[in-house]
Coordinates of C-alpha atoms and ligand atoms in Angstrom, one line a residue:
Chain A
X114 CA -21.4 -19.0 4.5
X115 CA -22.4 -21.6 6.9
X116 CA -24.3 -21.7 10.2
X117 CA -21.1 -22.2 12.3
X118 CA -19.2 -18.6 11.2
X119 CA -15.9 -18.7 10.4
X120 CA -13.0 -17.4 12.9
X121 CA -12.9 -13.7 12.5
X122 CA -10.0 -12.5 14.7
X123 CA -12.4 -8.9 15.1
X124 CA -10.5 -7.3 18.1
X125 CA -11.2 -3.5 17.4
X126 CA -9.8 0.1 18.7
X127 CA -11.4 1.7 21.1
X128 CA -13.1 3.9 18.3
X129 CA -14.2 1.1 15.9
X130 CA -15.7 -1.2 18.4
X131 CA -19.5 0.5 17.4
X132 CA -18.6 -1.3 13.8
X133 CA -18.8 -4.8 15.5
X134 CA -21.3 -4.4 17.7
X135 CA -24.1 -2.5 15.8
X136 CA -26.1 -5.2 14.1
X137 CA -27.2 -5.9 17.1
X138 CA -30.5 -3.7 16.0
X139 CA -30.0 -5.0 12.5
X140 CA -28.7 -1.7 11.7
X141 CA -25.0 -0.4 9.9
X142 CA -23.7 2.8 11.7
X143 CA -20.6 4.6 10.4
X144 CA -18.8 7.1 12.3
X145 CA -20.0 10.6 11.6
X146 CA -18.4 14.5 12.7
X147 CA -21.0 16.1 14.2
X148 CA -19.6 20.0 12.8
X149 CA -18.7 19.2 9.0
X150 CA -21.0 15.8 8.9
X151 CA -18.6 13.7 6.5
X152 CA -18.5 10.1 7.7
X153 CA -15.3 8.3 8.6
X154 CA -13.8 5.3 8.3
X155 CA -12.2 3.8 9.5
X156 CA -13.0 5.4 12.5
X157 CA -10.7 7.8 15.0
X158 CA -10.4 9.9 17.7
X159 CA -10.0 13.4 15.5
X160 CA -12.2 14.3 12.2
X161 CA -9.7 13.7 9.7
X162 CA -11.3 17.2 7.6
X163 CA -11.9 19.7 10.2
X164 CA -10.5 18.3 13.3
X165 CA -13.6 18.5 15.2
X166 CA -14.0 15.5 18.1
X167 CA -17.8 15.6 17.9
X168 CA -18.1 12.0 16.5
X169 CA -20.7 9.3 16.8
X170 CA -22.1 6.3 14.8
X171 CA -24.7 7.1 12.7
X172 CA -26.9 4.6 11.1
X173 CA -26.5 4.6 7.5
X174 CA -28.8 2.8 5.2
X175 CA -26.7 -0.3 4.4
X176 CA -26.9 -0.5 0.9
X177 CA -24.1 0.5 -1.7
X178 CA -22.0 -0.5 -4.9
X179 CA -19.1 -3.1 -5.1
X180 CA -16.0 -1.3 -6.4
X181 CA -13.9 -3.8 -6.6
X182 CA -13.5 -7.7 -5.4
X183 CA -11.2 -10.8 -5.2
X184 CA -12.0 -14.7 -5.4
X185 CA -10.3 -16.2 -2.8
X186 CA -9.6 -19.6 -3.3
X187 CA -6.9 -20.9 -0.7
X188 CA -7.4 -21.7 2.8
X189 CA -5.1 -19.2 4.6
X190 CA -7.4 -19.6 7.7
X191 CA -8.2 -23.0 9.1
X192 CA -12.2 -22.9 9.1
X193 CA -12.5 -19.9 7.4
X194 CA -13.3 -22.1 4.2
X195 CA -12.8 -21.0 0.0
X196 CA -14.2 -20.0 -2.1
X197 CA -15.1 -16.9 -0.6
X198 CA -15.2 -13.3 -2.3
X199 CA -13.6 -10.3 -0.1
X200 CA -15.4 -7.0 -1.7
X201 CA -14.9 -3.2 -1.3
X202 CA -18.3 -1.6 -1.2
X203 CA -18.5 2.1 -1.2
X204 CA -21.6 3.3 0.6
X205 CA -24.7 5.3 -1.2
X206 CA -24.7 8.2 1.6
X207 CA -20.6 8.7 0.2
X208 CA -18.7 6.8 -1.9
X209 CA -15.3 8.0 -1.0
X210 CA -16.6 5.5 2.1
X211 CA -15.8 2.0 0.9
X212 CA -16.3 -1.1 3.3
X213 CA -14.2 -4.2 2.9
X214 CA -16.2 -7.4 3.2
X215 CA -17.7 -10.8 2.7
X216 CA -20.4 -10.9 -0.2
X217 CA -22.6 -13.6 0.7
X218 CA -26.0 -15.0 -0.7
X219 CA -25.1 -15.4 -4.3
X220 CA -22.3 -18.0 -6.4
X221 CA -18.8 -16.4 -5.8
X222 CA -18.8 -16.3 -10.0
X223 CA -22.0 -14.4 -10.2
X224 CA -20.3 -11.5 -8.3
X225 CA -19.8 -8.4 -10.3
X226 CA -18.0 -4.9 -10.4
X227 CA -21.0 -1.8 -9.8
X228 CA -23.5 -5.2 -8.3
X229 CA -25.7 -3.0 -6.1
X230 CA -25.3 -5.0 -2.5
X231 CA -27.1 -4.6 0.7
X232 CA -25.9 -5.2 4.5
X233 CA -26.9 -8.6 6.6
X234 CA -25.1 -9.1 9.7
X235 CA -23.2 -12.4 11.1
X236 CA -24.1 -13.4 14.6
X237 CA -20.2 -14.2 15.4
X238 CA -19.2 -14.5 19.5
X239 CA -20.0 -11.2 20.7
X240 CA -20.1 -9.2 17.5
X241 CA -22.3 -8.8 14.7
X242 CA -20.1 -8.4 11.8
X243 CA -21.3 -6.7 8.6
X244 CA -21.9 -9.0 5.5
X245 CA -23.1 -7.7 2.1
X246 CA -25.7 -9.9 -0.3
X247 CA -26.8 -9.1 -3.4
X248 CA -30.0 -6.4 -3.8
X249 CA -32.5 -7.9 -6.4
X250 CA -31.6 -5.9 -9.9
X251 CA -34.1 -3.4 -10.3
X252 CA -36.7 -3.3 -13.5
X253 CA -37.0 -0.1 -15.6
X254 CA -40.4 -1.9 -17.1
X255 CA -43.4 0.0 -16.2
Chain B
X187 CA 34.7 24.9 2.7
X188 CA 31.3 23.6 1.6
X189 CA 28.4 24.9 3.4
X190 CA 27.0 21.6 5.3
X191 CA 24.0 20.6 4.5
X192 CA 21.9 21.0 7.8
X193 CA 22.3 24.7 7.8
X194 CA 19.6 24.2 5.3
X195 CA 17.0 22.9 7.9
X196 CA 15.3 24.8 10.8
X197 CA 13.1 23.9 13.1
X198 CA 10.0 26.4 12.8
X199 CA 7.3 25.1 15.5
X200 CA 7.6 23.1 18.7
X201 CA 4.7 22.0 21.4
X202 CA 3.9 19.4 23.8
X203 CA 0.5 17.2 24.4
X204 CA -1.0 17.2 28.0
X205 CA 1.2 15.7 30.2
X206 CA 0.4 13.3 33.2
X207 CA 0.9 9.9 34.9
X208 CA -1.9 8.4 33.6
X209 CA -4.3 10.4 31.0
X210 CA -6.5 7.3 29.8
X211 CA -5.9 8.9 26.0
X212 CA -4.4 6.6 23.6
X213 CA -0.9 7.4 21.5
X214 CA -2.3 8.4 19.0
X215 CA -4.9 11.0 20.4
X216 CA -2.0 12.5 22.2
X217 CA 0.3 12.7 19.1
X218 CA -2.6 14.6 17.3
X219 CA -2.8 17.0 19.8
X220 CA 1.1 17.7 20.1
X221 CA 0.4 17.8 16.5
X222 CA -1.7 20.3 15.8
X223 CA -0.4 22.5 18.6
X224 CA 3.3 22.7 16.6
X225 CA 1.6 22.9 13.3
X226 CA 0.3 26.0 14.6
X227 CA 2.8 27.2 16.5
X228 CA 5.3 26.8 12.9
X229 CA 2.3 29.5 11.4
X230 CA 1.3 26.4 9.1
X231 CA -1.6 24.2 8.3
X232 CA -2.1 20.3 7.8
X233 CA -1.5 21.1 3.9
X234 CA 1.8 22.4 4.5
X235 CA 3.1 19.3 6.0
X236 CA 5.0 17.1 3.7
X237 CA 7.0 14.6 5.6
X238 CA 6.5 12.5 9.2
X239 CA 9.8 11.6 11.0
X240 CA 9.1 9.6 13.9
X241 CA 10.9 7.2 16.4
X242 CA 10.9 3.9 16.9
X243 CA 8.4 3.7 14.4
X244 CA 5.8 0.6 14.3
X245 CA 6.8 -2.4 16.9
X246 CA 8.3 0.2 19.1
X247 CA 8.5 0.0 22.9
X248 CA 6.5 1.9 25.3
X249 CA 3.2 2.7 23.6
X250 CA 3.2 5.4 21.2
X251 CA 1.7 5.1 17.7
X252 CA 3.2 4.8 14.3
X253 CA 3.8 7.5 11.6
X254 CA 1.2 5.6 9.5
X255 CA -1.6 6.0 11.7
X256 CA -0.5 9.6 12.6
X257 CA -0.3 9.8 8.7
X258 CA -4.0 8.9 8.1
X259 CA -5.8 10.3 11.2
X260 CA -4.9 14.4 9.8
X261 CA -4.9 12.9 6.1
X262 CA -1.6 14.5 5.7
X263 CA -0.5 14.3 2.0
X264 CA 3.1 13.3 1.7
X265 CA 6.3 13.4 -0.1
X266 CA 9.0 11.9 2.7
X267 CA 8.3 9.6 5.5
X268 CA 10.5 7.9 8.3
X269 CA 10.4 5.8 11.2
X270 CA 12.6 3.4 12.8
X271 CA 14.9 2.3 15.3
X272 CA 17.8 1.2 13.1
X273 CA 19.0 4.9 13.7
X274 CA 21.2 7.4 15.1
X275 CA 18.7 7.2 18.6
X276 CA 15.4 9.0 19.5
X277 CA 17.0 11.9 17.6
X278 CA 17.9 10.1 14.5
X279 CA 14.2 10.8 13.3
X280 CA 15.2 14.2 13.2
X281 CA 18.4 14.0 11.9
X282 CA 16.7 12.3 8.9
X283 CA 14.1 14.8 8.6
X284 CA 17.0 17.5 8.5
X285 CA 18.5 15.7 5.7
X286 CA 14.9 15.1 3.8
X287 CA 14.7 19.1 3.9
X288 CA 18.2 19.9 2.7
X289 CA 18.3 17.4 -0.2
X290 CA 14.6 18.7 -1.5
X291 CA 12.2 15.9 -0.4
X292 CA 9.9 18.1 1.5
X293 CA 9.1 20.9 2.8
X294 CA 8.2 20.9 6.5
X295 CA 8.9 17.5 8.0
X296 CA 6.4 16.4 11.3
X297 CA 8.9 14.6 13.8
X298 CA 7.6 13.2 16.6
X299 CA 8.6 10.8 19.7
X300 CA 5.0 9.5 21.5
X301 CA 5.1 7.7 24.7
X302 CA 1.5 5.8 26.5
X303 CA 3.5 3.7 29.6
X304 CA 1.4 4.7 32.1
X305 CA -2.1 4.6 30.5
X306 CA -1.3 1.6 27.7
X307 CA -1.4 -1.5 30.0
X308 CA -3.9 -0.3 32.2
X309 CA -6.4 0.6 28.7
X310 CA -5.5 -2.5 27.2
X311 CA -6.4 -4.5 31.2
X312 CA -10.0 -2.5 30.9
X313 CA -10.7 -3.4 27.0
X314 CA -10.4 0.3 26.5
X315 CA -7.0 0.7 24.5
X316 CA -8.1 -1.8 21.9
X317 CA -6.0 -2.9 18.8
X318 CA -4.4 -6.5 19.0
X319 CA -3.7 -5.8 15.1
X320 CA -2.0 -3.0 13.0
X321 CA -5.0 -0.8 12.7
X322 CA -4.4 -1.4 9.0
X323 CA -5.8 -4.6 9.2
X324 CA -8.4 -4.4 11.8
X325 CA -10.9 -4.1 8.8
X326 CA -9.4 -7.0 6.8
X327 CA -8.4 -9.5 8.6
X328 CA -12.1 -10.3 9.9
X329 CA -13.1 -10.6 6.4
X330 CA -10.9 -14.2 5.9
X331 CA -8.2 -11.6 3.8
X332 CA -4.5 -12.4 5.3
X333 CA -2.6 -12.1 2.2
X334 CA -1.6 -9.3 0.0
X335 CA -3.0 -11.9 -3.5
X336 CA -6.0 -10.7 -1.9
X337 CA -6.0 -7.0 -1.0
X338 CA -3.8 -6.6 -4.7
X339 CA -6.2 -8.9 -6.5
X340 CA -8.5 -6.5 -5.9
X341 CA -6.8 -3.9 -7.9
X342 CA -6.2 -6.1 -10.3
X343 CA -9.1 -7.0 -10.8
X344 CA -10.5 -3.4 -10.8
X345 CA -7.9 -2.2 -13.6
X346 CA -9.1 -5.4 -15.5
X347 CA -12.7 -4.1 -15.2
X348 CA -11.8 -0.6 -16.1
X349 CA -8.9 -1.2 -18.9
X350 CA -10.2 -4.5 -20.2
X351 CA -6.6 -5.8 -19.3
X352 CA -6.9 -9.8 -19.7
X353 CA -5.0 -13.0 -17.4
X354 CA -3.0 -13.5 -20.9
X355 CA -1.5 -9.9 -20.7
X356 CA -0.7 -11.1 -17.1
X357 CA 0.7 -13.7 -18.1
X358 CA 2.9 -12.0 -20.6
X359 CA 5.5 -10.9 -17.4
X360 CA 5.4 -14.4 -15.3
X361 CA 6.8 -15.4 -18.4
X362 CA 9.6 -13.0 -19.0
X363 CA 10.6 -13.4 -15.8
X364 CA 11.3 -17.2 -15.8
X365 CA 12.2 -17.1 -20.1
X366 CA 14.9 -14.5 -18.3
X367 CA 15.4 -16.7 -15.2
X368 CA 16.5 -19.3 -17.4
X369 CA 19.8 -17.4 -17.3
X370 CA 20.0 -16.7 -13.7
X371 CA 21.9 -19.1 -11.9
X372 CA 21.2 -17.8 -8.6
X373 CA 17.2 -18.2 -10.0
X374 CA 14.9 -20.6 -7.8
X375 CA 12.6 -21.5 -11.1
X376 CA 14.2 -22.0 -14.1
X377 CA 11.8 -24.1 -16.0
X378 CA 10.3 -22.9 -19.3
X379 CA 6.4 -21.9 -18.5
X380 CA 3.7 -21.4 -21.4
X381 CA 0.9 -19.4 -21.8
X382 CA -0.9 -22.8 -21.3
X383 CA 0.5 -23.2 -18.2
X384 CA 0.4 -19.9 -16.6
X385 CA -3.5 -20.6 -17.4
X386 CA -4.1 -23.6 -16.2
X387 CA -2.3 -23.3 -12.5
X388 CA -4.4 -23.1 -9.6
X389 CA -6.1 -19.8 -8.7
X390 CA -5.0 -18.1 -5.6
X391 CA -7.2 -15.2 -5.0
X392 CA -9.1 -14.7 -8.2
X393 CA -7.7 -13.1 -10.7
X394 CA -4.3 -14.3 -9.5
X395 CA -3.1 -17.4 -10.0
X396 CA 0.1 -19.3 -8.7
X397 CA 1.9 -18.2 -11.4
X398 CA 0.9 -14.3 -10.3
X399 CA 2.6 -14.7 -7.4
X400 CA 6.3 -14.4 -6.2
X401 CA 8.4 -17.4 -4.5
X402 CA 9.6 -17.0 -1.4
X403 CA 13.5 -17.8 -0.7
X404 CA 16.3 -17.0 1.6
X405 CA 19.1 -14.6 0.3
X406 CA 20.6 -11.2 1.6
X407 CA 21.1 -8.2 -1.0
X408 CA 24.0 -5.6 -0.2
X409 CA 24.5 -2.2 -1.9
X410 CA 27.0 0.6 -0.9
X411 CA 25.9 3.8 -1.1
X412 CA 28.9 6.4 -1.4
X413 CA 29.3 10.0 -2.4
X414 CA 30.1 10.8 -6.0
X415 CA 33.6 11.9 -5.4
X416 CA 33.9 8.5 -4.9
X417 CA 33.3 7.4 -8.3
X418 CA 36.7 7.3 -9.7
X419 CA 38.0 5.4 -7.0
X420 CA 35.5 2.3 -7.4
X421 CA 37.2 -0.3 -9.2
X422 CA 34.2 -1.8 -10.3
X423 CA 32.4 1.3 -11.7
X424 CA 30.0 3.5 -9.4
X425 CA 26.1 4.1 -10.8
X426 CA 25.1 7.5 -10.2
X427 CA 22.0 8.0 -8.5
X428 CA 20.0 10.4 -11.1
X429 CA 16.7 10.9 -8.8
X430 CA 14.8 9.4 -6.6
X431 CA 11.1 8.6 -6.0
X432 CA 9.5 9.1 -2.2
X433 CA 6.2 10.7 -2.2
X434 CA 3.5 9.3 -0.8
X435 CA 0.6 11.4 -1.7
X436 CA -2.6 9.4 -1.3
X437 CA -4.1 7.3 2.0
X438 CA -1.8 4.8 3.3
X439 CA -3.6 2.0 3.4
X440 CA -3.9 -1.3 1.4
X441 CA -7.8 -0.8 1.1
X442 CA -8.8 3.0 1.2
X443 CA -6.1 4.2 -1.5
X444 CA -7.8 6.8 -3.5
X445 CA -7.3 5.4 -7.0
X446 CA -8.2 1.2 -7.2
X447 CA -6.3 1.2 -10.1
X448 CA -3.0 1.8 -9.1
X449 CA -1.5 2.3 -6.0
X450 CA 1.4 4.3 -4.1
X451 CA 4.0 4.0 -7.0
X452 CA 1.7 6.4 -8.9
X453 CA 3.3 9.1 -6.5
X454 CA 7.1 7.3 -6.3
X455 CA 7.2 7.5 -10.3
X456 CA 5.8 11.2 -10.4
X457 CA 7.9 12.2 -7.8
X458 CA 10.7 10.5 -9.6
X459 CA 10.6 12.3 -12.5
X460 CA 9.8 15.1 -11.0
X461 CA 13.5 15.6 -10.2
X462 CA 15.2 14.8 -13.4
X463 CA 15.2 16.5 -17.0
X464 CA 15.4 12.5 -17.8
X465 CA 12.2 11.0 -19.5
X466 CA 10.5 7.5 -19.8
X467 CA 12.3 7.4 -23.1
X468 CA 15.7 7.4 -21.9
X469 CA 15.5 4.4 -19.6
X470 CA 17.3 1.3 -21.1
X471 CA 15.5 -1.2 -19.0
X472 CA 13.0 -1.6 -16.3
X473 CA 13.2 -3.8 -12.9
X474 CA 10.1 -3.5 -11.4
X475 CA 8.9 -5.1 -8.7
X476 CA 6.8 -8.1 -9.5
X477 CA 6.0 -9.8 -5.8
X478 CA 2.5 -10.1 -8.0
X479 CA 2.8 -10.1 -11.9
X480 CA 0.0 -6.8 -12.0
X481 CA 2.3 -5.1 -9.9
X482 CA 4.8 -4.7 -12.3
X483 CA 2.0 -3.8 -15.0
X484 CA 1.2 -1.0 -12.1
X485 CA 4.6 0.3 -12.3
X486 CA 5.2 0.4 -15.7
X487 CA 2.1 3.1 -16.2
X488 CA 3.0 4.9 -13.6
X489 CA 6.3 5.5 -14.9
X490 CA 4.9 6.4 -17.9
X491 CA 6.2 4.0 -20.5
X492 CA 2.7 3.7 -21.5
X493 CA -1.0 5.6 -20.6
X494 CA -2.7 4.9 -17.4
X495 CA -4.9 1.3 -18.3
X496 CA -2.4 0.4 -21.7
X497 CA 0.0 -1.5 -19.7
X498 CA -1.8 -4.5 -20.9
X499 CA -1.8 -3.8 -24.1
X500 CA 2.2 -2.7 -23.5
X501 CA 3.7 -6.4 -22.3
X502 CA 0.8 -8.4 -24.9
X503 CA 2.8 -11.0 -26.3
X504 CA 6.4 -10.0 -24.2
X505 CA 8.4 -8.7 -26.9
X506 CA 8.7 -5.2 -26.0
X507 CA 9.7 -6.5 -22.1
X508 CA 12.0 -8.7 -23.9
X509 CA 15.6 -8.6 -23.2
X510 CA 15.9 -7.1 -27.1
X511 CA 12.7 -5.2 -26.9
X512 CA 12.2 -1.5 -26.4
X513 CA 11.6 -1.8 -22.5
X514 CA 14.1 -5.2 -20.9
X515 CA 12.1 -5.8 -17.5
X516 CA 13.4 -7.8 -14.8
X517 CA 16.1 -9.2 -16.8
X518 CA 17.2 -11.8 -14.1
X519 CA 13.9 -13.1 -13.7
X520 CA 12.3 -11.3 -11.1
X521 CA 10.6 -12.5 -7.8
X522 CA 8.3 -14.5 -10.1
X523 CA 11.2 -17.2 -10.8
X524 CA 14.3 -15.4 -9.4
X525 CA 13.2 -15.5 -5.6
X526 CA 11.9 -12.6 -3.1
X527 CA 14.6 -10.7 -2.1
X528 CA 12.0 -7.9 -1.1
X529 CA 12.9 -5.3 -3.9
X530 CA 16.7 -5.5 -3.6
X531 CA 17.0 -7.9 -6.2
X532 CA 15.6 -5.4 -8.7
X533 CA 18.3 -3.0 -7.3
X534 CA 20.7 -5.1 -8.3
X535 CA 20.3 -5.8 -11.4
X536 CA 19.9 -2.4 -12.2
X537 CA 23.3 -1.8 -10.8
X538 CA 24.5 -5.0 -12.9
X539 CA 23.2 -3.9 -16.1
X540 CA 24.1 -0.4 -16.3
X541 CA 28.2 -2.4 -15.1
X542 CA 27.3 -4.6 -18.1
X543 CA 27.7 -7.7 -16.3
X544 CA 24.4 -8.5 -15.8
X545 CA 23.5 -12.5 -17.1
X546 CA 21.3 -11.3 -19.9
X547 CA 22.8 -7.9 -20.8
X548 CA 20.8 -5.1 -22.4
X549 CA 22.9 -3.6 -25.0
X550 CA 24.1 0.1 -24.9
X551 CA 22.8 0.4 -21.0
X552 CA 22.8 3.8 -20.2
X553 CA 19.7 4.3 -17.7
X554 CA 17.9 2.0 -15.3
X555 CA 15.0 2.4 -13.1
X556 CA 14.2 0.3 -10.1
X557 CA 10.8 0.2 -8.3
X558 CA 10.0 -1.4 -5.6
X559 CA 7.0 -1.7 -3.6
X560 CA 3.3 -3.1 -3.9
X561 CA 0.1 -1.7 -2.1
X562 CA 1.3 1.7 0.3
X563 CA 5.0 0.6 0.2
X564 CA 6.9 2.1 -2.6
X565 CA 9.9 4.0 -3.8
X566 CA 11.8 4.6 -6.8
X567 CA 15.4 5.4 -8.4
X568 CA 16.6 6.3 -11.5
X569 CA 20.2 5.3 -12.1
X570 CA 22.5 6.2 -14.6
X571 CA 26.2 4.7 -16.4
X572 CA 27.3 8.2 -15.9
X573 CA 26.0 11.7 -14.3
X574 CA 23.8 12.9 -16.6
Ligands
LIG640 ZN1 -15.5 17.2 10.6

């Protein structure tokens, strides 16, 4: 996407707000129970498995696997301009985690179901909102 | 006399949250807590809860949360939800929940009034209460994704992927429902469409097209729903109500559903049939809600008229959805050319068909099924000519 971000509308729960705000380090956190250790999202008050409270973001590598996708080629948002691909990644530390998003840094047509993506963040107003680009395919060639 | 049909019910746990003029806790922290003190209090666990009663449901006054987000905080698997206001008051939630139980739909129904007046406005003053969306769509919306062509286009486009199902396959339902509208004069696109130009219309959200998606239009659908001793009385002919489909089993959400091929009528149709010695093969035609054209692909597998990932394969070429084929769907041309009437107009011409006065009648109709629903809104009925 452009320089100038498109309007994003990002007005988060108390519990989600880490999502928007923690590319400020460059880095992806997820919410995380601190008894069983399964990650959460989207995030609460309660872990949805044991019912611990003991959560906190935890930075998580940033790099997973698009599941599925959509081409989206109509304006439904004034400045928030198509083509534009909306993607659900599913995290490598668990892929019962999956991340909606913007897949940026490749030709909408060259995205791909199982395309191995990694996170960049969009400086956008106060938050830093979590984009995926393509990782370079890897070479099995000695 | 008849033993009435709340005697059926009990109530088996009861608790309270903390309690205080202003905790600082949001609605749905406090509605987990009251929660899980009742669950155990009732001797149960999270897994033993089946159905969420709640008033006023979403959009309500004074705080509170919604049976959704109650739903997915304890990942509570489901068979009956409720919540609104349209009701018989506060208690109407548990007057429906009494009723769930008694006519088999679950097991141990949540109910649950939550109220957050004294904290809400002063959390939402500090930046502290959050959420000017549905929580839902606090993780779409940001992304440029307002419309359900996108969040379904992604299941599409997934069960494409996975099944190798193809735009012309697709394709094969937007035209039934406008070869069928063609009939319909109540129908808002009457027009014949080819395969060339389903194909060559704009794309929406890729892999839908125009042509994928519904039209919208004003209109108001009415059914009476009346006991069976009834029956002989209505002039017109009553259509028994054989089973019905209410589970909701998986996450309710539009993104985080378990399964990106299908979505919550996977549990409306199992549920469904659950509750019937009736089978797939009895069913004399299908109305199934199309508000995308993948949807009704969706539905058909999940009733089981074909495998999971053949329903492709199923409507190829639209003779068997045909009016004369094994399976008539959406015989008055759906909400792909007939008009979104928001899953009543299914219902209707279920009822109309199985009368036989529907415009294109199905010969010999016996049983109809109607689904309706896309995404984590869904339920199903089977309805019959006679009680079977
Ligand atoms: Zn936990």
């Amino acid at each position: 996407m452009s320089a100038d971000p498109p309007p994003r509308f990002i007005s988060p729960h108390a519990e989600g707000e880490f999502y928007w705000t923690s590319g400020a380090d460059g880095v992806l956190r997820l919410q995380r129970c601190g008894d069983c250790r399964r990650y959460i999202h989207p995030p609460g008050p309660v872990c949805p498995y044991c019912h611990s409270r003991a959560l906190s973001p935890e930075p998580v590598a940033g790099t997973g696997t698009i599941a599925t996708f959509t081409i989206n080629r109509k304006e439904w948002i004034p400045g928030f301009e198509p083509p534009y691909v909306f993607a659900l990644v599913e995290i490598d530390e668990d892929p019962t985690i999956r991340l909606g998003t913007n897949i940026v840094g490749c030709e909408v047509d060259d995205v791909e179901i199982g395309m191995r993506v990694e996170v960049e963040f969009e400086a956008n107003g106060e938050w830093h909102v979590p984009l995926f680009h393509p990782l370079p395919v890897e070479r099995s060639e000695e | 006399m008849e033993e009435p049909l709340e005697r059926r019910a009990v109530i088996s746990g009861a608790a309270q949250s903390d309690i205080g003029r202003r905790l600082y806790r949001s609605g749905l922290d406090l509605t987990i807590e009251a929660s899980l003190r009742a669950i155990e209090d009732a001797g149960l666990t999270v897994a033993d809860i089946d159905g969420i009663s709640t008033y006023p449901g979403m959009g309500g006054p004074f705080g509170g949360c919604t049976g959704a987000e109650l739903h997915d905080a304890l990942r509570f698997s489901l068979n009956w939800r409720d919540g609104g206001a349209e009701t018989s008051g506060q208690l109407g939630a548990v007057h429906k929940a009494i009723l769930a139980v008694g006519a088999g739909l679950a097991k141990h129904v949540l109910c649950f009034r939550t109220v957050n007046e004294g904290s809400g406005g002063a959390m939402r003053a500090s930046g502290g209460g959050g959420g000017a969306m549905p929580p839902a769509f606090e993780y779409l919306i940001p992304y440029g994704v307002t419309s359900a062509a996108n969040w379904i286009g992604c299941y599409a486009r997934r069960h494409m992927h996975d099944y190798g199902t193809t735009r012309e396959q697709l394709g094969a339902i937007a035209i039934n429902a406008r070869t069928n509208a063609a009939s319909n004069p109540q129908a808002i696109y009457t027009d014949p469409m080819t395969m060339e130009d389903y194909l060559g219309i704009r794309m929406i959200s890729d892999p839908f097209g125009l042509y994928d998606c519904d039209v919208p239009c004003d209109g108001s659908t009415v059914v009476i729903v009346s006991h069976r001793d009834y029956a002989p009385d209505a002039p017109n002919g009553a259509v028994h109500v054989n089973a019905m489909g209410t589970a909701l089993r998986g996450r309710p959400s539009w993104d985080q559903f378990e399964d990106l091929t299908t979505m919550a009528m996977r549990d409306s149709a199992a549920s469904m049939w659950e509750r019937t010695d009736l089978t797939p093969a009895d069913v004399d035609t299908a109305q199934l809600y199309d508000g995308f054209t993948w949807l009704s692909m969706a539905w058909i597998e999940a009733l089981g008229f074909c495998k999971k990932g053949e329903g492709g394969p199923f409507v190829e070429g639209g003779a068997r959805i045909a009016p004369d084929g094994d399976l008539p769907l959406n015989t008055n041309g759906g909400q792909l050319s007939s008009g979104r009437l928001h899953g009543f107009g299914f219902l209707h011409e279920g009822i109309m068909q199985l009368r036989g006065t529907a415009n294109v009648p199905v010969a010999d109709c016996e049983v109809a099924v109607v689904g309706a629903g896309g995404g984590p809104e869904s339920g199903c009925l089977l309805l019959t000519k006679e009680i079977r």
